[in-house]
Structures are given as structure tokens and as C-alpha cells.
């Protein structure tokens, strides 16, 4: 037998390898499980030359540079002194919401709170008043089984112990290498923890009863040991990222994390038995031990299965998911409402029920909505009169989808707003729509089932989809055009110019409420000004349109969509009227009048109109197109006031709006749409004078309004064409069905 | 020295998933065979919730990307065929030749066979992938179908990665000693071949016996 002195240098080298193996293992485990320690890792440079500095030299061990590991190795000193005890690292999951109710300082498991005891005693938390019991996600066991000169067990006894261990541990998903070896190690941990008994089956030679150094030289050489250790640590690094707990680590360490949980760890020098509940949900993954001449380095992990981790229902704040009803999708109801701030609701704002409200333009302008992303391209073509029935309840398909695979999540706070949900969602809506995968309220039942990670949603697909809305600074979200404060109104009367208004003293007197045009602005058009006043003014404006003629000196500017706030109307005194435009609407308060010829109202009008190019309005207009066109043509021939009156008659004869709670805003929008159509039609039909005035005006956004009108007309034509085709198909099919008979 | 041949579990995936899957598997294997000083780089897959590790060696990354491109091109030329990527580690030995010269010989001490079955993309799936308009019901069905397929593939890929971890841990005796300080310690090569169909397996075996293993030049 070789003298011990000849083995001394080799032994010291092996011991050093083992110590660094322990340290590196601890570093790899903690930096991939504890966010506070994982972020501190920093590479110490790529200097190839070995330096005498401790941290750099330690980082180069096993050719795996992970950066500074000072914080991770704070509690490693006992194992530096002695390798006789295993190093057990438990990764714990704490529910921070429980801790908040009972503040007790920093979470347990940080370096300053860790304590460990040797010789078979279990670790006890310093803070015994902690009510929140953690859940053990993983238990890593690193140990060095020193080879003794005499055998402790025979190979047969080792096999018997191994078989018992296999039954005790249940499903063993990670058994590697020779089964007897790993199962024996598990047996050490499970059954002989207190006594410190170590199973010493290390190879065939030992089973024959030989002493130390019976392994082949190529196995026990320092270089071979080091190489195998390098590979084992590489595997450890990869394994840490494949186990389910890494997902929780990523969530907890993300900058946008708002989960009610955090990860912590504790180090033990002995293997304390896990609870029965933890044991049941855990599996074992063992790495092939590295044999040395003086012992065996082994590494294994008990980890919570992914299915049980799913039960934990730990979800990130934002999950990528598919939004099937994104705005702009043909499958989405274009009238789908988005809520706004309650305080921003106008007095005459429409209550859509279920906590959803329309948002007025003025309020949006005032409050600069945080989610102005409703800049849908065709939002200005919404249907006001179809709003209420088409409104989607809070449990829309999008929410349903997001809700279905994930019942509840006890570790998540109040639901966050995501762009995909609703840019204008108010608090009410949020509370109504709380059962989303990231916003589900806590469930006591879920707490008892354990904690885990929510199963992956249609994440892989939403991962490739960008949020439907991007917050834009537009101050005029599309909902404005569905009945909120109107922002624009095309005034055909404005096209008439000063001649028409000045010629009628009656109209002049009734129009005195409207401020006169400035001499420099001899533009035929109406300028609508988005106002911060009550939208009920819009009702007054509408009424003014009904009963008053347009003021020829007013400027007319028609815009749609998000440009409506650029449309100005000469502000006149508010119009007070209780008349219902369509027999169902009432307007209260005061608003400025238009030049439509109403009498006597002196309220200042500052309410913008919504330029809602409603299809129903178009239909109404189309239904009465012949008459209206004729009337408009005749109006032009008669007088502008007559034309306006004809328009009013058309609008009055239109079918009532569906919903009884239509506000003045919506009625005005309808009216304005009708007026707009007539305005649009008017220049084309038989009004060269108006056309000239239009062309001669200088409206900064007339071009865009015209384009929008053209586009609208195009869409209407397309729809008519499709309807016609559909009718033709029906006719053909009916003809085919009839012919064989 | 023994030669270890590892056949990983076969994966069924669509063409657009080839790159991510192959990149993940090849880098995972190389990370365990690159025994030089590495600064590991964690890479998260875009298609799945899996994080794998790269060595950080640019040369290696470039080589792997080239091979992946070659495989994708091969798949496009040979649709509906099972492809196989072989990652081999070898030692260069010089065999003395007859006339005072030496012949370089490669001795493969480890080979990894990655078998991929490319599933043809369905028209409806294509439509969905390109984001066309779908009715709500059909959209949900396609979403659910896609989710199922992705989950199955993710589980399979995770299983393959664990399989790699098992094998690299279990088999270490055949690894030759490290002879350089490079990050990638051992010379390697990546080859592409087609997986023979079951009906022509016997013919292919006969051909292989006579001509050697079929390899596609990269």
C-alpha cells in the first residue's frame, strides 16, 4: 500500500477540487433560484492569465465563469472547513401577501437570517413568529462521501437499501447512471440522515472488500476527476434552467414583476425529512457521481413536479396571449365599448351598464387619457344607433379565453391594465373583468392545493402577437364618435357664405347668438370646437340646427375620426331647449346654437359634435336619397334656409333610435351625420355657388375630411355591392331549387 | 477508446420550428462538450418556455447557424422526409501510410443523432399563422389546436434535453483528454442526412453496408 505521504499532494488537490465543487454548485443553484443573488453575478473579465486574486481565481474553477459569488457564498464557510456533512439547499417559495399582513422584517432565507446547525439538528428559522409557511420547491443535496478503508456495507446490502429507497421516493424521473449508486444516495438522505450513516458503495473493487484507491487510475487521476466535475457542473447549470422552479425564478426576478411571491433559500448541514405533502409531489434527479481516490462527489435534487408547480398558479403579471377580438379585426364588434374614468363621464353621457361608460371628448382632452390607443382606423364609422345591443358584456370572448385555463391565482394582486384588454378600462370594468388569468382573485381553495406555475396559455402564439393597441397621444379616442361630445359638424349652411345669412334679418337676429365671423375668415364652413363644457351642449347645438338656419359667415369644416377636434364651430350662446329632436331625446342645459334657425336660445354653445358617420344615418339618408337629393336640389334652388329645413325634416322623419337612453349627444351625431350627408351631397348636386365657396375656402383639414368622406362612400358602395350580390345569389339558388321541380 | 452513439428521441415539428429546436439541442450538447473556459449565456426560446445554455463562442454559433440553414434548405428540397442531424466529435489521428507519409484519420468517439420529422403545415394553420381574419369559433379551434401541438412539442423537446443531460452525465469514460485551451475542446462536425423510410429500410441498410453512411454535404 502506498504511503499516505505520497498521496498527500494528490489528496490536497482532490480536497480542493471537492471544496470548489461545493462552492460552485452552491453558486450555480442560488444564482438561478434567488433573484437577489442572481442579479449580483458579474463577470470578472476575460483575462486569460490566472491571477492570484481570490474571486477571479475562484471564478475560473471548472472553466465556468459565473461572476462574483460573494453573496451566494456567505454561508459556505462551514463546508470549507469540513466536508463531512452534506450541503443541503432548500429553495423555498413564500407568499408575500401573507407576510404583508404580518410584517416581520426582511424575508427569511437571506444571508443575514440564515442559520445552520451541524450534527443532525434541523434548521429553525430565527423568526418563529412567521406565519407564512413556505413551500419547498427544490432540495439540492451536495455531498462528498469519503471513502473509508473498510467497507461499511456489502454490495448486497447496498442493493437492498437501494430497493427500499426506490419504493419510498416514488417516481424517480432523474435517475442516472448505475441505479444502485443513486438509490443508495437517496437512501442516505431519506433514512439515515440523523445518524450520519453513509452508504459507501463506490465501485466493484470496494464490494470485494478492498481498501482505498481501488478504482482504475484513469478514473481517479486528478485531471480525470477535474474533467468529470466540469461536465457535472455543466449539467447542473443546464438542469437548473430546465427544472420547473426556474420559471418562477424568472417571474420573480423580472423587472415588471408584481407577483405576490418571492423565492428564498435555506442551507442545512443535515437532511431533514420533507413533509409528506412535499414528498408526494416531488421527483428526484441525480447526477452521476464523480469518483475520486478518496471519495465520491455526488449531487442530486428533489424538485417539485411541473404539474404540482402548475397548481401553485404563480403567474406573471402579463401573459402573452392571443387577443381574438382585437380592435380592427373583422370579427370584433366595432361598437365594443371601452370604459373611461367615472369622473370624466359627462352628465348626459351614456351609461352602458355594467360599469361601462362612454368617454366624452372634453373629458378625454382634459384628462389626457392614459390609453388613447383606440385610434382605430374606422372608428368614426361606428354605428351609434347600434351601440347598446352590440355592447359586449365584460365576459367577452377575449376575457373568457384568458380566464379558462387558469381558475384562480392566489399570488397575484389586483388586475393590471394591459393594452390588450382595454385602453380605456375604468376601475369598474376592471373589477368586473377581474377573472382574467393574471387578475383572478385569490381563492382559498387554491391555497390549499399548493402553489405552482400556471400552465402556459396560448402563450406561444400571443408571444408572436403584439398588443393590438399602442398608446397614442391622440386626445380623441374613437368612442367620441359614437355619441360622446361631438367634435365636428359639417354645416351646409356655412357654405352659403355671408350672403345668405346677411340677407335674412330674422335669421340674423336668431343668429345673433353666434359670434360673427372675423373678416379674415371668410370661409364657408362651420368650425366645431371641442369644448370642455358639458356635452349636453351638443344637444342644444343639435336643436339649434333644427330650428335655425346656418350662419353664412360661419366657417364650415368637416372632419372625421380623430381630426374632429380640429373642427370648429363659431361658438354662439348656448341653446336651451327641451324639445326632443327625434321625439325621444331631451336636451337640457344650455348650449351654443348653430345657424340652423332656432329662436331665442341664448346659451353659449361650446359643445363639440361627434362626427359619427353612422351607417344607419347613411341608410336613412339613402332611403330618402331621392327625396333628399331632390329636396336638396330644390333647396339649393330655393334658399339655403329651406335646404336646412329640408334636412331637418329628413332627420325628423327618420326612424327613432333604438335605445331609449340615447343622449343628446347621439341624437346630435345622427343629425349631424344627416347634415353631413347633405353637406356632402350638396356640393355635388346643384350648388356651384357652394362648391365655389368650398373650393375657395382654406380649411387646413378639408382635404382629410374629404378623403374620409370618400372612403366612407367607398365602403358604403362596397357594402351595397355585397348585399346585392347576396341577393343575387339567393335569387339564383331559389331559381335553381325551383327549376328541378 | 469506446465510441458512443446517442440517438435522441424523434421530434415532430413544423418547418418554422426547426431553427429554434435545432439550435437548442445543438447548443445544449456543445455546452457539455466545450470544456474550455466559458461564460454561459442563457437563451430563451421564443416558441417555447424553455431556456437553454450557450457557450458564448461566436465561431461555434456561426457554425451551428450555417448547419441549421443547410438543414432547412434540405428540408425545403425534400419535403415530407424525415431529416437527421448528426453531431460528431472526433479525434484526428495520423495513420502511417505506405510511402513515409501519414494519413489523417478521424476517429469518432461520440455521435449524436437528432431525428426530426417535419410536419407539413396545414392551410388553415397557415391562415392562422398569417393572422388572417377568422370567425371566433374557428379561431378558437385553431388556437386550441395550435396550443396542443405546441405543448406536445415543448414537452418532447424538454424530454430530449433531459435525455441529453442523462447521457452526458452517464457516459464520461470515452471522452478523450483535453488537449487545448479553446472553448470548444474537441473537434466536431455536423452532418445532415435523411432518415430512411420504414418501407425502404432494408434497401438502405444494404446500401449503407456497401457505400457507408449516407451524408448530405453541408
Short mmCIF file of N, CA, C and O in Angstrom, two decimals, chain A residues 473-542:
data_model
loop_
_atom_site.label_atom_id
_atom_site.label_comp_id
_atom_site.label_asym_id
_atom_site.label_seq_id
_atom_site.Cartn_x
_atom_site.Cartn_y
_atom_site.Cartn_z
N UNK A 473 -50.90 59.40 -28.29
CA UNK A 473 -51.24 60.66 -27.62
C UNK A 473 -52.45 61.34 -28.18
O UNK A 473 -52.72 62.49 -27.90
N UNK A 474 -53.18 60.63 -29.01
CA UNK A 474 -54.34 61.27 -29.61
C UNK A 474 -55.33 61.63 -28.53
O UNK A 474 -55.71 60.81 -27.71
N UNK A 475 -55.76 62.81 -28.51
CA UNK A 475 -56.69 63.23 -27.47
C UNK A 475 -58.12 62.87 -27.77
O UNK A 475 -59.00 63.20 -27.03
N UNK A 476 -58.35 62.25 -28.86
CA UNK A 476 -59.73 61.96 -29.22
C UNK A 476 -59.89 60.50 -29.55
O UNK A 476 -59.73 60.08 -30.68
N UNK A 477 -60.18 59.70 -28.55
CA UNK A 477 -60.40 58.29 -28.81
C UNK A 477 -61.66 58.09 -29.63
O UNK A 477 -62.53 58.95 -29.69
N UNK A 478 -61.75 56.95 -30.24
CA UNK A 478 -62.85 56.72 -31.18
C UNK A 478 -64.22 56.76 -30.53
O UNK A 478 -65.20 56.99 -31.20
N UNK A 479 -64.28 56.46 -29.24
CA UNK A 479 -65.59 56.43 -28.64
C UNK A 479 -66.26 57.78 -28.73
O UNK A 479 -67.46 57.90 -28.58
N UNK A 480 -65.48 58.78 -28.93
CA UNK A 480 -66.08 60.08 -29.07
C UNK A 480 -67.06 60.11 -30.20
O UNK A 480 -68.03 60.83 -30.17
N UNK A 481 -66.76 59.32 -31.16
CA UNK A 481 -67.57 59.42 -32.35
C UNK A 481 -68.78 58.54 -32.30
O UNK A 481 -69.43 58.32 -33.29
N UNK A 482 -69.01 58.05 -31.15
CA UNK A 482 -70.20 57.25 -31.02
C UNK A 482 -71.23 57.88 -30.14
O UNK A 482 -72.09 57.20 -29.63
N UNK A 483 -71.10 59.09 -29.96
CA UNK A 483 -72.15 59.69 -29.17
C UNK A 483 -71.63 60.48 -28.01
O UNK A 483 -72.40 60.98 -27.22
N UNK A 484 -70.40 60.58 -27.86
CA UNK A 484 -69.87 61.49 -26.85
C UNK A 484 -69.91 62.87 -27.45
O UNK A 484 -70.56 63.11 -28.46
N UNK A 485 -69.23 63.72 -26.79
CA UNK A 485 -69.32 65.08 -27.27
C UNK A 485 -68.91 65.17 -28.72
O UNK A 485 -67.84 64.77 -29.10
N UNK A 486 -69.77 65.66 -29.45
CA UNK A 486 -69.44 65.78 -30.88
C UNK A 486 -68.33 66.78 -31.07
O UNK A 486 -68.20 67.75 -30.33
N UNK A 487 -67.60 66.56 -32.03
CA UNK A 487 -66.46 67.42 -32.26
C UNK A 487 -66.52 68.10 -33.61
O UNK A 487 -65.77 69.00 -33.87
N UNK A 488 -67.34 67.66 -34.43
CA UNK A 488 -67.37 68.30 -35.73
C UNK A 488 -68.76 68.25 -36.27
O UNK A 488 -69.56 67.37 -35.96
N UNK A 489 -69.04 69.17 -37.02
CA UNK A 489 -70.34 69.18 -37.67
C UNK A 489 -70.18 69.90 -38.98
O UNK A 489 -69.77 71.05 -39.05
N UNK A 490 -70.46 69.20 -39.99
CA UNK A 490 -70.43 69.89 -41.27
C UNK A 490 -71.71 70.68 -41.44
O UNK A 490 -72.82 70.17 -41.25
N UNK A 491 -71.55 71.85 -41.71
CA UNK A 491 -72.68 72.74 -41.81
C UNK A 491 -72.84 73.17 -43.26
O UNK A 491 -72.08 73.97 -43.75
N UNK A 492 -73.81 72.61 -43.88
CA UNK A 492 -74.00 73.07 -45.25
C UNK A 492 -74.35 74.53 -45.31
O UNK A 492 -74.06 75.22 -46.27
N UNK A 493 -74.99 74.99 -44.25
CA UNK A 493 -75.35 76.39 -44.30
C UNK A 493 -74.12 77.26 -44.30
O UNK A 493 -74.14 78.38 -44.78
N UNK A 494 -73.06 76.74 -43.74
CA UNK A 494 -71.86 77.54 -43.70
C UNK A 494 -71.29 77.76 -45.08
O UNK A 494 -70.48 78.65 -45.28
N UNK A 495 -71.73 76.89 -45.96
CA UNK A 495 -71.18 77.04 -47.29
C UNK A 495 -71.81 78.19 -48.04
O UNK A 495 -71.33 78.59 -49.09
N UNK A 496 -72.86 78.62 -47.46
CA UNK A 496 -73.57 79.62 -48.24
C UNK A 496 -72.85 80.95 -48.23
O UNK A 496 -73.00 81.75 -49.13
N UNK A 497 -72.10 81.16 -47.25
CA UNK A 497 -71.37 82.41 -47.23
C UNK A 497 -72.19 83.50 -46.59
O UNK A 497 -73.30 83.32 -46.08
N UNK A 498 -71.65 84.63 -46.61
CA UNK A 498 -72.25 85.73 -45.89
C UNK A 498 -73.53 86.19 -46.54
O UNK A 498 -74.40 86.77 -45.90
N UNK A 499 -73.62 85.97 -47.77
CA UNK A 499 -74.78 86.50 -48.48
C UNK A 499 -76.06 85.92 -47.92
O UNK A 499 -77.05 86.59 -47.74
N UNK A 500 -76.01 84.68 -47.62
CA UNK A 500 -77.24 84.04 -47.19
C UNK A 500 -77.63 84.48 -45.79
O UNK A 500 -78.79 84.65 -45.48
N UNK A 501 -76.65 84.63 -45.00
CA UNK A 501 -77.01 84.95 -43.62
C UNK A 501 -77.38 86.40 -43.47
O UNK A 501 -78.25 86.76 -42.69
N UNK A 502 -76.70 87.17 -44.21
CA UNK A 502 -76.95 88.60 -44.01
C UNK A 502 -78.28 89.03 -44.62
O UNK A 502 -78.80 90.08 -44.28
N UNK A 503 -78.73 88.19 -45.52
CA UNK A 503 -79.92 88.64 -46.22
C UNK A 503 -81.21 88.47 -45.43
O UNK A 503 -82.23 89.07 -45.76
N UNK A 504 -81.15 87.76 -44.42
CA UNK A 504 -82.37 87.45 -43.69
C UNK A 504 -82.30 88.07 -42.30
O UNK A 504 -81.57 87.62 -41.43
N UNK A 505 -83.05 89.08 -42.11
CA UNK A 505 -82.96 89.72 -40.79
C UNK A 505 -83.39 88.79 -39.68
O UNK A 505 -82.85 88.81 -38.60
N UNK A 506 -84.39 88.00 -39.99
CA UNK A 506 -84.85 87.07 -38.97
C UNK A 506 -83.76 86.11 -38.57
O UNK A 506 -83.52 85.83 -37.40
N UNK A 507 -83.12 85.67 -39.58
CA UNK A 507 -82.06 84.72 -39.30
C UNK A 507 -80.92 85.41 -38.59
O UNK A 507 -80.25 84.85 -37.74
N UNK A 508 -80.75 86.68 -38.98
CA UNK A 508 -79.67 87.39 -38.34
C UNK A 508 -79.93 87.54 -36.85
O UNK A 508 -79.06 87.39 -36.01
N UNK A 509 -81.18 87.86 -36.58
CA UNK A 509 -81.49 88.05 -35.18
C UNK A 509 -81.41 86.73 -34.42
O UNK A 509 -80.99 86.68 -33.28
N UNK A 510 -81.86 85.73 -35.08
CA UNK A 510 -81.76 84.44 -34.40
C UNK A 510 -80.35 83.92 -34.36
O UNK A 510 -80.02 83.06 -33.57
N UNK A 511 -79.62 84.48 -35.21
CA UNK A 511 -78.24 84.01 -35.25
C UNK A 511 -77.33 84.93 -34.48
O UNK A 511 -76.12 84.77 -34.52
N UNK A 512 -77.91 85.83 -33.81
CA UNK A 512 -77.03 86.73 -33.10
C UNK A 512 -76.32 86.05 -31.96
O UNK A 512 -75.40 86.58 -31.39
N UNK A 513 -76.83 84.88 -31.64
CA UNK A 513 -76.17 84.15 -30.60
C UNK A 513 -74.81 83.65 -31.04
O UNK A 513 -73.95 83.38 -30.22
N UNK A 514 -74.67 83.51 -32.31
CA UNK A 514 -73.40 83.02 -32.82
C UNK A 514 -72.50 84.20 -33.06
O UNK A 514 -72.93 85.22 -33.57
N UNK A 515 -71.29 84.04 -32.69
CA UNK A 515 -70.37 85.15 -32.90
C UNK A 515 -70.15 85.36 -34.37
O UNK A 515 -70.14 84.40 -35.15
N UNK A 516 -69.99 86.56 -34.74
CA UNK A 516 -69.76 86.84 -36.16
C UNK A 516 -68.40 86.35 -36.57
O UNK A 516 -67.46 86.25 -35.77
N UNK A 517 -68.32 86.08 -37.83
CA UNK A 517 -67.06 85.65 -38.36
C UNK A 517 -66.10 86.81 -38.41
O UNK A 517 -66.48 87.95 -38.61
N UNK A 518 -64.91 86.48 -38.21
CA UNK A 518 -63.90 87.50 -38.35
C UNK A 518 -63.74 87.83 -39.81
O UNK A 518 -63.92 86.97 -40.68
N UNK A 519 -63.43 89.04 -40.09
CA UNK A 519 -63.31 89.41 -41.50
C UNK A 519 -62.27 88.59 -42.23
O UNK A 519 -62.35 88.37 -43.43
N UNK A 520 -61.28 88.16 -41.50
CA UNK A 520 -60.22 87.42 -42.18
C UNK A 520 -60.61 85.99 -42.44
O UNK A 520 -59.93 85.28 -43.14
N UNK A 521 -61.68 85.58 -41.92
CA UNK A 521 -62.05 84.17 -42.07
C UNK A 521 -63.33 84.07 -42.84
O UNK A 521 -64.34 83.60 -42.34
N UNK A 522 -63.28 84.48 -44.05
CA UNK A 522 -64.46 84.35 -44.88
C UNK A 522 -64.45 82.97 -45.52
O UNK A 522 -64.16 82.80 -46.68
N UNK A 523 -64.74 82.04 -44.69
CA UNK A 523 -64.69 80.68 -45.17
C UNK A 523 -66.07 80.11 -45.03
O UNK A 523 -66.76 80.31 -44.06
N UNK A 524 -66.46 79.40 -46.02
CA UNK A 524 -67.76 78.77 -45.98
C UNK A 524 -67.64 77.48 -45.23
O UNK A 524 -67.17 76.48 -45.74
N UNK A 525 -68.07 77.47 -44.06
CA UNK A 525 -67.97 76.26 -43.28
C UNK A 525 -68.22 76.55 -41.83
O UNK A 525 -68.34 77.69 -41.40
N UNK A 526 -68.34 75.48 -41.14
CA UNK A 526 -68.57 75.59 -39.72
C UNK A 526 -67.36 75.02 -39.04
O UNK A 526 -66.84 73.97 -39.38
N UNK A 527 -66.91 75.72 -38.05
CA UNK A 527 -65.77 75.22 -37.30
C UNK A 527 -66.30 74.75 -35.97
O UNK A 527 -66.87 75.50 -35.19
N UNK A 528 -66.10 73.54 -35.71
CA UNK A 528 -66.52 72.99 -34.44
C UNK A 528 -65.35 73.03 -33.50
O UNK A 528 -64.22 72.72 -33.83
N UNK A 529 -65.65 73.42 -32.33
CA UNK A 529 -64.58 73.47 -31.34
C UNK A 529 -64.89 72.49 -30.25
O UNK A 529 -65.94 72.52 -29.64
N UNK A 530 -63.98 71.63 -30.04
CA UNK A 530 -64.14 70.69 -28.95
C UNK A 530 -64.03 71.46 -27.66
O UNK A 530 -63.12 72.24 -27.43
N UNK A 531 -65.00 71.23 -26.88
CA UNK A 531 -65.12 72.06 -25.70
C UNK A 531 -65.04 71.19 -24.48
O UNK A 531 -65.27 70.00 -24.48
N UNK A 532 -64.73 71.87 -23.43
CA UNK A 532 -64.71 71.15 -22.18
C UNK A 532 -65.99 71.30 -21.42
O UNK A 532 -66.11 70.89 -20.28
N UNK A 533 -66.95 71.90 -22.05
CA UNK A 533 -68.23 72.06 -21.39
C UNK A 533 -69.02 70.77 -21.46
O UNK A 533 -68.60 69.79 -22.06
N UNK A 534 -70.12 70.86 -20.87
CA UNK A 534 -70.93 69.66 -20.80
C UNK A 534 -71.38 69.25 -22.19
O UNK A 534 -71.74 70.07 -23.01
N UNK A 535 -71.39 67.98 -22.42
CA UNK A 535 -71.84 67.52 -23.74
C UNK A 535 -73.30 67.77 -23.98
O UNK A 535 -73.79 67.62 -25.10
N UNK A 536 -74.00 68.14 -22.95
CA UNK A 536 -75.39 68.47 -23.20
C UNK A 536 -75.49 69.68 -24.11
O UNK A 536 -76.48 69.90 -24.76
N UNK A 537 -74.42 70.40 -24.20
CA UNK A 537 -74.43 71.49 -25.14
C UNK A 537 -74.59 71.00 -26.55
O UNK A 537 -75.11 71.69 -27.40
N UNK A 538 -74.14 69.84 -26.74
CA UNK A 538 -74.29 69.31 -28.09
C UNK A 538 -75.75 69.15 -28.43
O UNK A 538 -76.16 69.30 -29.57
N UNK A 539 -76.50 68.83 -27.43
CA UNK A 539 -77.94 68.71 -27.70
C UNK A 539 -78.53 70.04 -28.07
O UNK A 539 -79.37 70.16 -28.95
N UNK A 540 -78.04 71.02 -27.41
CA UNK A 540 -78.53 72.34 -27.76
C UNK A 540 -78.10 72.73 -29.15
O UNK A 540 -78.84 73.35 -29.90
N UNK A 541 -76.97 72.35 -29.46
CA UNK A 541 -76.49 72.65 -30.80
C UNK A 541 -77.34 71.96 -31.82
O UNK A 541 -77.70 72.52 -32.85
N UNK A 542 -77.66 70.76 -31.53
CA UNK A 542 -78.47 70.00 -32.47
C UNK A 542 -79.83 70.66 -32.64
O UNK A 542 -80.38 70.76 -33.71
#
